[in-house]
């Protein structure tokens, strides 16, 4: 689908009428910081929120509420006649809507799908509201913290993947003639999220989505960095003494799978990322 690119100064009818139309039939992906924010606003544990209201072990918000006139199910957090029950804890996808966000050359770019601004179809009343710039809209949505969390978790994703690369390239596994590891990297990029989550297993999914970090910290950058440290320590603990090629293969596949699962929660394309990582590994001598 064609996309329209915007900059921070672009003017559009962005004042939200909070009609709730966008709370139906969407795919809202989550990172660990957003899962925490939701649970704090709901006043339940992160594990409880994940198990009650999320799919694929926490990376997608469940839309299983009463359908609208189009047959689209409501978000699990939507209350008819009221709206979002956890509005202050809503994730970046909700704060940006109908905009999307891309990072190119370390710079954020905002987009929307199609040529016509999406809200004008189902929320025509926004035409009567004051126009705002993209920057003003984002400020009003208090999106800055959530953008920082997204950016930090992109770094965490790559750091997890780097462990997978090291286990393949720096351990002697690739030099042994191994061809199975890269083949599985590619397969995981094409797997359905529930299949990949099952492959990863509950233990590592919990390390990824339910980090044991003091949740009183309101700084998403610090939260993500502490999470990164925990994941690196856990990988060192689990894989620091393994020696056999079979163990190295399984560990590398697990780390790449974990990174791809997080990538999906960040709204990235696991297939494209896995293809990219396979090509990088092959350029460093790995075989498929």
PDB file of C-alpha atoms in Angstrom:
ATOM      1  CA  UNK A   1       0.000   0.000   0.000  1.00  0.00           C
ATOM      2  CA  UNK A   2       1.170   3.521  -0.780  1.00  0.00           C
ATOM      3  CA  UNK A   3       2.358   5.563   2.178  1.00  0.00           C
ATOM      4  CA  UNK A   4       2.493   9.300   2.720  1.00  0.00           C
ATOM      5  CA  UNK A   5       5.655  10.592   4.387  1.00  0.00           C
ATOM      6  CA  UNK A   6       5.579  13.413   6.894  1.00  0.00           C
ATOM      7  CA  UNK A   7       7.994  15.488   8.902  1.00  0.00           C
ATOM      8  CA  UNK A   8       7.650  16.922  12.363  1.00  0.00           C
ATOM      9  CA  UNK A   9       6.257  20.206  10.960  1.00  0.00           C
ATOM     10  CA  UNK A  10       3.658  18.657   8.636  1.00  0.00           C
ATOM     11  CA  UNK A  11       0.162  20.014   9.270  1.00  0.00           C
ATOM     12  CA  UNK A  12      -2.755  17.596   9.332  1.00  0.00           C
ATOM     13  CA  UNK A  13      -6.145  17.391  11.130  1.00  0.00           C
ATOM     14  CA  UNK A  14      -4.478  15.532  13.970  1.00  0.00           C
ATOM     15  CA  UNK A  15      -6.569  16.623  16.927  1.00  0.00           C
ATOM     16  CA  UNK A  16      -8.058  13.362  18.217  1.00  0.00           C
ATOM     17  CA  UNK A  17     -11.791  13.380  18.899  1.00  0.00           C
ATOM     18  CA  UNK A  18     -11.462  10.234  21.054  1.00  0.00           C
ATOM     19  CA  UNK A  19     -14.470   8.676  19.372  1.00  0.00           C
ATOM     20  CA  UNK A  20     -12.966   5.227  19.918  1.00  0.00           C
ATOM     21  CA  UNK A  21     -13.168   4.204  16.268  1.00  0.00           C
ATOM     22  CA  UNK A  22      -9.493   3.252  16.218  1.00  0.00           C
ATOM     23  CA  UNK A  23     -10.007   0.863  19.168  1.00  0.00           C
ATOM     24  CA  UNK A  24     -11.464  -1.798  16.870  1.00  0.00           C
ATOM     25  CA  UNK A  25      -9.824  -4.287  14.561  1.00  0.00           C
ATOM     26  CA  UNK A  26      -6.198  -3.210  14.967  1.00  0.00           C
ATOM     27  CA  UNK A  27      -2.940  -5.072  15.535  1.00  0.00           C
ATOM     28  CA  UNK A  28      -1.196  -3.362  18.462  1.00  0.00           C
ATOM     29  CA  UNK A  29       2.265  -4.761  19.102  1.00  0.00           C
ATOM     30  CA  UNK A  30       4.056  -4.293  22.432  1.00  0.00           C
ATOM     31  CA  UNK A  31       7.569  -4.128  23.790  1.00  0.00           C
ATOM     32  CA  UNK A  32       8.436  -4.999  27.427  1.00  0.00           C
ATOM     33  CA  UNK A  33       8.312  -1.367  28.593  1.00  0.00           C
ATOM     34  CA  UNK A  34       4.827  -0.930  27.152  1.00  0.00           C
ATOM     35  CA  UNK A  35       3.669  -4.152  28.767  1.00  0.00           C
ATOM     36  CA  UNK A  36       4.869  -2.769  32.097  1.00  0.00           C
ATOM     37  CA  UNK A  37       3.093   0.568  31.543  1.00  0.00           C
ATOM     38  CA  UNK A  38      -0.165  -1.189  30.767  1.00  0.00           C
ATOM     39  CA  UNK A  39       0.039  -3.361  33.869  1.00  0.00           C
ATOM     40  CA  UNK A  40       0.828  -0.418  36.160  1.00  0.00           C
ATOM     41  CA  UNK A  41      -2.171   1.513  34.856  1.00  0.00           C
ATOM     42  CA  UNK A  42      -4.331  -1.619  35.277  1.00  0.00           C
ATOM     43  CA  UNK A  43      -2.902  -2.075  38.794  1.00  0.00           C
ATOM     44  CA  UNK A  44      -2.036  -5.734  38.249  1.00  0.00           C
ATOM     45  CA  UNK A  45       1.275  -7.497  37.757  1.00  0.00           C
ATOM     46  CA  UNK A  46       2.938  -7.520  34.358  1.00  0.00           C
ATOM     47  CA  UNK A  47       2.539 -11.290  34.224  1.00  0.00           C
ATOM     48  CA  UNK A  48      -1.179 -11.016  34.962  1.00  0.00           C
ATOM     49  CA  UNK A  49      -1.681  -8.389  32.277  1.00  0.00           C
ATOM     50  CA  UNK A  50       0.238 -10.445  29.728  1.00  0.00           C
ATOM     51  CA  UNK A  51      -1.636 -13.646  30.480  1.00  0.00           C
ATOM     52  CA  UNK A  52      -5.061 -11.994  30.524  1.00  0.00           C
ATOM     53  CA  UNK A  53      -4.842  -9.475  27.728  1.00  0.00           C
ATOM     54  CA  UNK A  54      -2.030 -10.377  25.320  1.00  0.00           C
ATOM     55  CA  UNK A  55      -1.262 -12.807  22.545  1.00  0.00           C
ATOM     56  CA  UNK A  56       1.985 -14.537  21.603  1.00  0.00           C
ATOM     57  CA  UNK A  57       3.301 -14.346  25.175  1.00  0.00           C
ATOM     58  CA  UNK A  58       3.049 -10.586  25.450  1.00  0.00           C
ATOM     59  CA  UNK A  59       4.032  -8.962  22.153  1.00  0.00           C
ATOM     60  CA  UNK A  60       0.492  -8.298  20.879  1.00  0.00           C
ATOM     61  CA  UNK A  61      -2.513  -6.760  22.599  1.00  0.00           C
ATOM     62  CA  UNK A  62      -5.615  -8.925  22.437  1.00  0.00           C
ATOM     63  CA  UNK A  63      -8.631  -7.580  20.520  1.00  0.00           C
ATOM     64  CA  UNK A  64     -11.444  -9.797  21.756  1.00  0.00           C
ATOM     65  CA  UNK A  65     -14.082  -7.286  22.850  1.00  0.00           C
ATOM     66  CA  UNK A  66     -17.557  -6.664  21.490  1.00  0.00           C
ATOM     67  CA  UNK A  67     -17.471  -6.051  17.704  1.00  0.00           C
ATOM     68  CA  UNK A  68     -18.466  -2.794  16.027  1.00  0.00           C
ATOM     69  CA  UNK A  69     -20.850  -2.408  13.081  1.00  0.00           C
ATOM     70  CA  UNK A  70     -18.116  -3.560  10.718  1.00  0.00           C
ATOM     71  CA  UNK A  71     -17.629  -6.772  12.691  1.00  0.00           C
ATOM     72  CA  UNK A  72     -14.252  -5.663  14.040  1.00  0.00           C
ATOM     73  CA  UNK A  73     -13.560  -6.709  17.628  1.00  0.00           C
ATOM     74  CA  UNK A  74     -12.773  -4.091  20.247  1.00  0.00           C
ATOM     75  CA  UNK A  75      -9.473  -3.883  22.060  1.00  0.00           C
ATOM     76  CA  UNK A  76      -9.473  -5.850  25.304  1.00  0.00           C
ATOM     77  CA  UNK A  77      -9.013  -2.545  27.161  1.00  0.00           C
ATOM     78  CA  UNK A  78     -11.919  -0.724  25.488  1.00  0.00           C
ATOM     79  CA  UNK A  79     -15.054  -0.016  27.534  1.00  0.00           C
ATOM     80  CA  UNK A  80     -18.209   0.885  25.597  1.00  0.00           C
ATOM     81  CA  UNK A  81     -19.451   4.371  26.381  1.00  0.00           C
ATOM     82  CA  UNK A  82     -16.178   5.251  28.115  1.00  0.00           C
ATOM     83  CA  UNK A  83     -13.262   4.456  25.849  1.00  0.00           C
ATOM     84  CA  UNK A  84      -9.819   3.162  26.771  1.00  0.00           C
ATOM     85  CA  UNK A  85      -9.752   1.936  30.354  1.00  0.00           C
ATOM     86  CA  UNK A  86      -5.966   2.333  30.564  1.00  0.00           C
ATOM     87  CA  UNK A  87      -5.542   5.464  28.474  1.00  0.00           C
ATOM     88  CA  UNK A  88      -2.589   6.839  30.436  1.00  0.00           C
ATOM     89  CA  UNK A  89      -0.707   3.576  29.964  1.00  0.00           C
ATOM     90  CA  UNK A  90      -1.431   3.159  26.249  1.00  0.00           C
ATOM     91  CA  UNK A  91       1.500   2.117  24.022  1.00  0.00           C
ATOM     92  CA  UNK A  92       3.247   4.019  21.255  1.00  0.00           C
ATOM     93  CA  UNK A  93       1.079   2.507  18.507  1.00  0.00           C
ATOM     94  CA  UNK A  94      -2.016   4.038  20.125  1.00  0.00           C
ATOM     95  CA  UNK A  95      -0.302   7.356  20.799  1.00  0.00           C
ATOM     96  CA  UNK A  96       0.834   7.673  17.188  1.00  0.00           C
ATOM     97  CA  UNK A  97      -2.322   6.442  15.449  1.00  0.00           C
ATOM     98  CA  UNK A  98      -3.015   6.935  12.576  1.00  0.00           C
ATOM     99  CA  UNK A  99       0.659   7.649  12.075  1.00  0.00           C
ATOM    100  CA  UNK A 100       3.431   5.113  11.762  1.00  0.00           C
ATOM    101  CA  UNK A 101       7.053   5.708  12.658  1.00  0.00           C
ATOM    102  CA  UNK A 102      10.172   4.604  10.790  1.00  0.00           C
ATOM    103  CA  UNK A 103      13.812   5.028  11.736  1.00  0.00           C
ATOM    104  CA  UNK A 104      16.135   5.852   8.846  1.00  0.00           C
ATOM    105  CA  UNK A 105      19.751   6.858   9.415  1.00  0.00           C
ATOM    106  CA  UNK A 106      19.017   7.380  13.117  1.00  0.00           C
ATOM    107  CA  UNK A 107      16.243   9.825  12.285  1.00  0.00           C
ATOM    108  CA  UNK A 108      12.529   9.295  12.904  1.00  0.00           C
ATOM    109  CA  UNK A 109      10.159   9.637   9.990  1.00  0.00           C
ATOM    110  CA  UNK A 110       6.381   9.620  10.303  1.00  0.00           C
ATOM    111  CA  UNK A 111       4.012   8.126   7.758  1.00  0.00           C
ATOM    112  CA  UNK A 112       0.402   7.151   7.210  1.00  0.00           C
ATOM    113  CA  UNK A 113      -1.036   4.602   4.824  1.00  0.00           C
ATOM    114  CA  UNK A 114      -2.632   5.836   1.585  1.00  0.00           C
ATOM    115  CA  UNK A 115      -2.978   9.330   0.184  1.00  0.00           C
ATOM    116  CA  UNK A 116      -5.923  10.474   2.307  1.00  0.00           C
ATOM    117  CA  UNK A 117      -5.578  10.975   6.034  1.00  0.00           C
ATOM    118  CA  UNK A 118      -7.205   7.850   7.612  1.00  0.00           C
ATOM    119  CA  UNK A 119      -9.180   9.590  10.370  1.00  0.00           C
ATOM    120  CA  UNK A 120     -11.266  11.522   7.869  1.00  0.00           C
ATOM    121  CA  UNK A 121     -13.150   8.363   6.888  1.00  0.00           C
ATOM    122  CA  UNK A 122     -14.465   7.200  10.256  1.00  0.00           C
ATOM    123  CA  UNK A 123     -14.012  10.330  12.366  1.00  0.00           C
ATOM    124  CA  UNK A 124     -15.051  13.131  10.014  1.00  0.00           C
ATOM    125  CA  UNK A 125     -15.634  15.383  13.026  1.00  0.00           C
ATOM    126  CA  UNK A 126     -11.875  16.006  13.182  1.00  0.00           C
ATOM    127  CA  UNK A 127     -12.374  18.402  10.263  1.00  0.00           C
ATOM    128  CA  UNK A 128     -14.075  20.749  12.720  1.00  0.00           C
ATOM    129  CA  UNK A 129     -11.178  20.571  15.198  1.00  0.00           C
ATOM    130  CA  UNK A 130      -8.041  22.758  15.183  1.00  0.00           C
ATOM    131  CA  UNK A 131      -5.267  21.573  12.892  1.00  0.00           C
ATOM    132  CA  UNK A 132      -1.975  20.587  14.493  1.00  0.00           C
ATOM    133  CA  UNK A 133       1.524  19.791  13.347  1.00  0.00           C
ATOM    134  CA  UNK A 134       2.894  16.271  13.771  1.00  0.00           C
ATOM    135  CA  UNK A 135       5.193  17.598  16.494  1.00  0.00           C
ATOM    136  CA  UNK A 136       2.326  19.225  18.386  1.00  0.00           C
ATOM    137  CA  UNK A 137       0.271  16.056  18.109  1.00  0.00           C
ATOM    138  CA  UNK A 138       3.087  13.890  19.476  1.00  0.00           C
ATOM    139  CA  UNK A 139       3.632  16.288  22.354  1.00  0.00           C
ATOM    140  CA  UNK A 140      -0.055  16.174  23.213  1.00  0.00           C
ATOM    141  CA  UNK A 141       0.013  12.381  23.096  1.00  0.00           C
ATOM    142  CA  UNK A 142       3.068  12.338  25.418  1.00  0.00           C
ATOM    143  CA  UNK A 143       4.800  10.017  22.975  1.00  0.00           C
ATOM    144  CA  UNK A 144       8.422  10.944  23.734  1.00  0.00           C
ATOM    145  CA  UNK A 145       9.046   8.334  26.450  1.00  0.00           C
ATOM    146  CA  UNK A 146       7.499   5.624  24.346  1.00  0.00           C
ATOM    147  CA  UNK A 147       9.555   6.569  21.310  1.00  0.00           C
ATOM    148  CA  UNK A 148      12.679   6.345  23.469  1.00  0.00           C
ATOM    149  CA  UNK A 149      11.617   2.911  24.696  1.00  0.00           C
ATOM    150  CA  UNK A 150      11.097   1.749  21.115  1.00  0.00           C
ATOM    151  CA  UNK A 151      14.520   2.989  20.058  1.00  0.00           C
ATOM    152  CA  UNK A 152      16.258   1.423  23.059  1.00  0.00           C
ATOM    153  CA  UNK A 153      14.598  -1.927  22.441  1.00  0.00           C
ATOM    154  CA  UNK A 154      15.797  -1.887  18.838  1.00  0.00           C
ATOM    155  CA  UNK A 155      19.284  -1.798  20.342  1.00  0.00           C
ATOM    156  CA  UNK A 156      18.394  -4.636  22.722  1.00  0.00           C
ATOM    157  CA  UNK A 157      17.107  -6.657  19.752  1.00  0.00           C
ATOM    158  CA  UNK A 158      20.403  -6.260  17.914  1.00  0.00           C
ATOM    159  CA  UNK A 159      22.415  -7.089  21.036  1.00  0.00           C
ATOM    160  CA  UNK A 160      20.486 -10.353  21.458  1.00  0.00           C
ATOM    161  CA  UNK A 161      21.098 -11.163  17.796  1.00  0.00           C
ATOM    162  CA  UNK A 162      24.797 -10.430  18.231  1.00  0.00           C
ATOM    163  CA  UNK A 163      24.967 -13.249  20.775  1.00  0.00           C
ATOM    164  CA  UNK A 164      23.479 -15.553  18.153  1.00  0.00           C
ATOM    165  CA  UNK A 165      26.124 -14.402  15.665  1.00  0.00           C
ATOM    166  CA  UNK A 166      28.935 -14.981  18.167  1.00  0.00           C
ATOM    167  CA  UNK A 167      27.695 -18.471  18.980  1.00  0.00           C
ATOM    168  CA  UNK A 168      27.782 -19.314  15.277  1.00  0.00           C
ATOM    169  CA  UNK A 169      30.818 -17.397  14.004  1.00  0.00           C
ATOM    170  CA  UNK A 170      33.234 -17.125  16.944  1.00  0.00           C
ATOM    171  CA  UNK A 171      32.853 -20.586  18.466  1.00  0.00           C
ATOM    172  CA  UNK A 172      34.086 -22.740  15.604  1.00  0.00           C
ATOM    173  CA  UNK A 173      30.556 -23.853  14.756  1.00  0.00           C
ATOM    174  CA  UNK A 174      30.478 -22.265  11.295  1.00  0.00           C
ATOM    175  CA  UNK A 175      34.007 -23.527  10.573  1.00  0.00           C
ATOM    176  CA  UNK A 176      32.836 -27.061  11.318  1.00  0.00           C
ATOM    177  CA  UNK A 177      30.743 -27.015   8.153  1.00  0.00           C
ATOM    178  CA  UNK A 178      27.443 -26.442   9.940  1.00  0.00           C
ATOM    179  CA  UNK A 179      24.617 -25.626   7.534  1.00  0.00           C
ATOM    180  CA  UNK A 180      21.630 -26.178   9.827  1.00  0.00           C
ATOM    181  CA  UNK A 181      21.916 -23.022  11.914  1.00  0.00           C
ATOM    182  CA  UNK A 182      21.414 -20.468   9.139  1.00  0.00           C
ATOM    183  CA  UNK A 183      18.665 -22.589   7.646  1.00  0.00           C
ATOM    184  CA  UNK A 184      16.772 -22.331  10.941  1.00  0.00           C
ATOM    185  CA  UNK A 185      17.442 -18.603  11.199  1.00  0.00           C
ATOM    186  CA  UNK A 186      15.668 -18.212   7.872  1.00  0.00           C
ATOM    187  CA  UNK A 187      12.806 -20.531   8.834  1.00  0.00           C
ATOM    188  CA  UNK A 188      12.174 -18.595  12.065  1.00  0.00           C
ATOM    189  CA  UNK A 189      11.804 -15.369  10.124  1.00  0.00           C
ATOM    190  CA  UNK A 190       8.846 -16.940   8.326  1.00  0.00           C
ATOM    191  CA  UNK A 191       7.239 -18.658  11.310  1.00  0.00           C
ATOM    192  CA  UNK A 192       3.913 -17.595  12.780  1.00  0.00           C
ATOM    193  CA  UNK A 193       4.429 -15.745  16.096  1.00  0.00           C
ATOM    194  CA  UNK A 194       2.807 -18.477  18.178  1.00  0.00           C
ATOM    195  CA  UNK A 195       5.071 -21.094  16.568  1.00  0.00           C
ATOM    196  CA  UNK A 196       8.187 -19.035  17.185  1.00  0.00           C
ATOM    197  CA  UNK A 197       7.141 -18.370  20.794  1.00  0.00           C
ATOM    198  CA  UNK A 198       6.719 -22.103  21.353  1.00  0.00           C
ATOM    199  CA  UNK A 199      10.126 -22.776  19.816  1.00  0.00           C
ATOM    200  CA  UNK A 200      11.757 -20.236  22.145  1.00  0.00           C
ATOM    201  CA  UNK A 201      10.046 -21.659  25.225  1.00  0.00           C
ATOM    202  CA  UNK A 202       8.489 -20.107  28.328  1.00  0.00           C
ATOM    203  CA  UNK A 203      11.740 -19.596  30.218  1.00  0.00           C
ATOM    204  CA  UNK A 204      13.339 -17.255  27.682  1.00  0.00           C
ATOM    205  CA  UNK A 205      10.040 -15.604  26.743  1.00  0.00           C
ATOM    206  CA  UNK A 206       9.669 -14.649  30.399  1.00  0.00           C
ATOM    207  CA  UNK A 207      13.224 -13.282  30.473  1.00  0.00           C
ATOM    208  CA  UNK A 208      12.272 -11.156  27.468  1.00  0.00           C
ATOM    209  CA  UNK A 209       8.809  -9.923  28.465  1.00  0.00           C
ATOM    210  CA  UNK A 210       8.874 -10.036  32.275  1.00  0.00           C
ATOM    211  CA  UNK A 211      12.304  -8.734  33.347  1.00  0.00           C
ATOM    212  CA  UNK A 212      12.957  -8.584  37.075  1.00  0.00           C
ATOM    213  CA  UNK A 213      13.625  -4.849  37.221  1.00  0.00           C
ATOM    214  CA  UNK A 214      12.473  -2.277  39.758  1.00  0.00           C
ATOM    215  CA  UNK A 215       9.363  -1.006  37.987  1.00  0.00           C
ATOM    216  CA  UNK A 216       9.292   2.235  39.936  1.00  0.00           C
ATOM    217  CA  UNK A 217      11.772   3.694  37.451  1.00  0.00           C
ATOM    218  CA  UNK A 218       9.947   5.968  35.012  1.00  0.00           C
ATOM    219  CA  UNK A 219      12.881   6.261  32.617  1.00  0.00           C
ATOM    220  CA  UNK A 220      12.421   3.880  29.660  1.00  0.00           C
ATOM    221  CA  UNK A 221      16.051   4.243  28.571  1.00  0.00           C
ATOM    222  CA  UNK A 222      17.348   3.053  31.938  1.00  0.00           C
ATOM    223  CA  UNK A 223      14.729   0.290  32.052  1.00  0.00           C
ATOM    224  CA  UNK A 224      15.721  -1.044  28.624  1.00  0.00           C
ATOM    225  CA  UNK A 225      19.422  -0.817  29.406  1.00  0.00           C
ATOM    226  CA  UNK A 226      18.971  -2.757  32.649  1.00  0.00           C
ATOM    227  CA  UNK A 227      16.912  -5.309  30.747  1.00  0.00           C
ATOM    228  CA  UNK A 228      19.686  -5.615  28.195  1.00  0.00           C
ATOM    229  CA  UNK A 229      22.218  -6.272  30.962  1.00  0.00           C
ATOM    230  CA  UNK A 230      19.993  -8.965  32.474  1.00  0.00           C
ATOM    231  CA  UNK A 231      19.607 -10.710  29.128  1.00  0.00           C
ATOM    232  CA  UNK A 232      23.355 -10.636  28.466  1.00  0.00           C
ATOM    233  CA  UNK A 233      24.070 -12.030  31.935  1.00  0.00           C
ATOM    234  CA  UNK A 234      21.496 -14.765  31.469  1.00  0.00           C
ATOM    235  CA  UNK A 235      23.032 -15.715  28.119  1.00  0.00           C
ATOM    236  CA  UNK A 236      26.500 -15.842  29.684  1.00  0.00           C
ATOM    237  CA  UNK A 237      25.168 -17.998  32.501  1.00  0.00           C
ATOM    238  CA  UNK A 238      23.419 -20.397  30.134  1.00  0.00           C
ATOM    239  CA  UNK A 239      25.933 -20.572  27.297  1.00  0.00           C
ATOM    240  CA  UNK A 240      29.284 -19.629  28.830  1.00  0.00           C
ATOM    241  CA  UNK A 241      30.480 -23.205  29.222  1.00  0.00           C
ATOM    242  CA  UNK A 242      28.907 -25.025  26.299  1.00  0.00           C
ATOM    243  CA  UNK A 243      31.323 -26.732  23.928  1.00  0.00           C
ATOM    244  CA  UNK A 244      29.631 -29.169  21.564  1.00  0.00           C
ATOM    245  CA  UNK A 245      28.498 -28.055  18.134  1.00  0.00           C
ATOM    246  CA  UNK A 246      24.984 -29.282  18.860  1.00  0.00           C
ATOM    247  CA  UNK A 247      24.775 -27.101  21.963  1.00  0.00           C
ATOM    248  CA  UNK A 248      26.190 -24.108  20.084  1.00  0.00           C
ATOM    249  CA  UNK A 249      23.701 -24.623  17.277  1.00  0.00           C
ATOM    250  CA  UNK A 250      20.735 -24.733  19.655  1.00  0.00           C
ATOM    251  CA  UNK A 251      21.946 -21.663  21.565  1.00  0.00           C
ATOM    252  CA  UNK A 252      22.483 -19.623  18.391  1.00  0.00           C
ATOM    253  CA  UNK A 253      19.047 -20.533  17.066  1.00  0.00           C
ATOM    254  CA  UNK A 254      17.473 -19.629  20.415  1.00  0.00           C
ATOM    255  CA  UNK A 255      19.078 -16.183  20.534  1.00  0.00           C
ATOM    256  CA  UNK A 256      18.162 -15.315  16.966  1.00  0.00           C
ATOM    257  CA  UNK A 257      14.625 -16.557  17.607  1.00  0.00           C
ATOM    258  CA  UNK A 258      14.384 -14.364  20.698  1.00  0.00           C
ATOM    259  CA  UNK A 259      15.623 -11.341  18.765  1.00  0.00           C
ATOM    260  CA  UNK A 260      13.080 -11.982  15.986  1.00  0.00           C
ATOM    261  CA  UNK A 261      10.268 -12.321  18.510  1.00  0.00           C
ATOM    262  CA  UNK A 262      11.199  -8.954  20.028  1.00  0.00           C
ATOM    263  CA  UNK A 263      11.463  -7.491  16.523  1.00  0.00           C
ATOM    264  CA  UNK A 264       7.839  -8.418  15.845  1.00  0.00           C
ATOM    265  CA  UNK A 265       6.799  -6.737  19.095  1.00  0.00           C
ATOM    266  CA  UNK A 266       8.602  -3.600  17.882  1.00  0.00           C
ATOM    267  CA  UNK A 267       6.597  -3.625  14.668  1.00  0.00           C
ATOM    268  CA  UNK A 268       9.513  -4.772  12.501  1.00  0.00           C
ATOM    269  CA  UNK A 269       9.367  -7.433   9.777  1.00  0.00           C
ATOM    270  CA  UNK A 270      10.943 -10.671  11.105  1.00  0.00           C
ATOM    271  CA  UNK A 271      11.262 -12.148   7.619  1.00  0.00           C
ATOM    272  CA  UNK A 272      13.243  -9.197   6.258  1.00  0.00           C
ATOM    273  CA  UNK A 273      15.416  -9.061   9.371  1.00  0.00           C
ATOM    274  CA  UNK A 274      16.196 -12.786   9.337  1.00  0.00           C
ATOM    275  CA  UNK A 275      17.109 -12.603   5.644  1.00  0.00           C
ATOM    276  CA  UNK A 276      19.419  -9.680   6.418  1.00  0.00           C
ATOM    277  CA  UNK A 277      21.078 -11.505   9.302  1.00  0.00           C
ATOM    278  CA  UNK A 278      21.544 -14.672   7.236  1.00  0.00           C
ATOM    279  CA  UNK A 279      23.317 -12.693   4.519  1.00  0.00           C
ATOM    280  CA  UNK A 280      25.579 -10.976   7.068  1.00  0.00           C
ATOM    281  CA  UNK A 281      26.520 -14.342   8.601  1.00  0.00           C
ATOM    282  CA  UNK A 282      27.230 -15.798   5.151  1.00  0.00           C
ATOM    283  CA  UNK A 283      29.472 -12.838   4.335  1.00  0.00           C
ATOM    284  CA  UNK A 284      31.510 -13.823   7.407  1.00  0.00           C
ATOM    285  CA  UNK A 285      31.953 -17.419   6.333  1.00  0.00           C
ATOM    286  CA  UNK A 286      28.828 -19.187   7.607  1.00  0.00           C
ATOM    287  CA  UNK A 287      27.197 -21.685   5.273  1.00  0.00           C
ATOM    288  CA  UNK A 288      23.622 -22.587   4.508  1.00  0.00           C
TER     289      UNK A 288
END
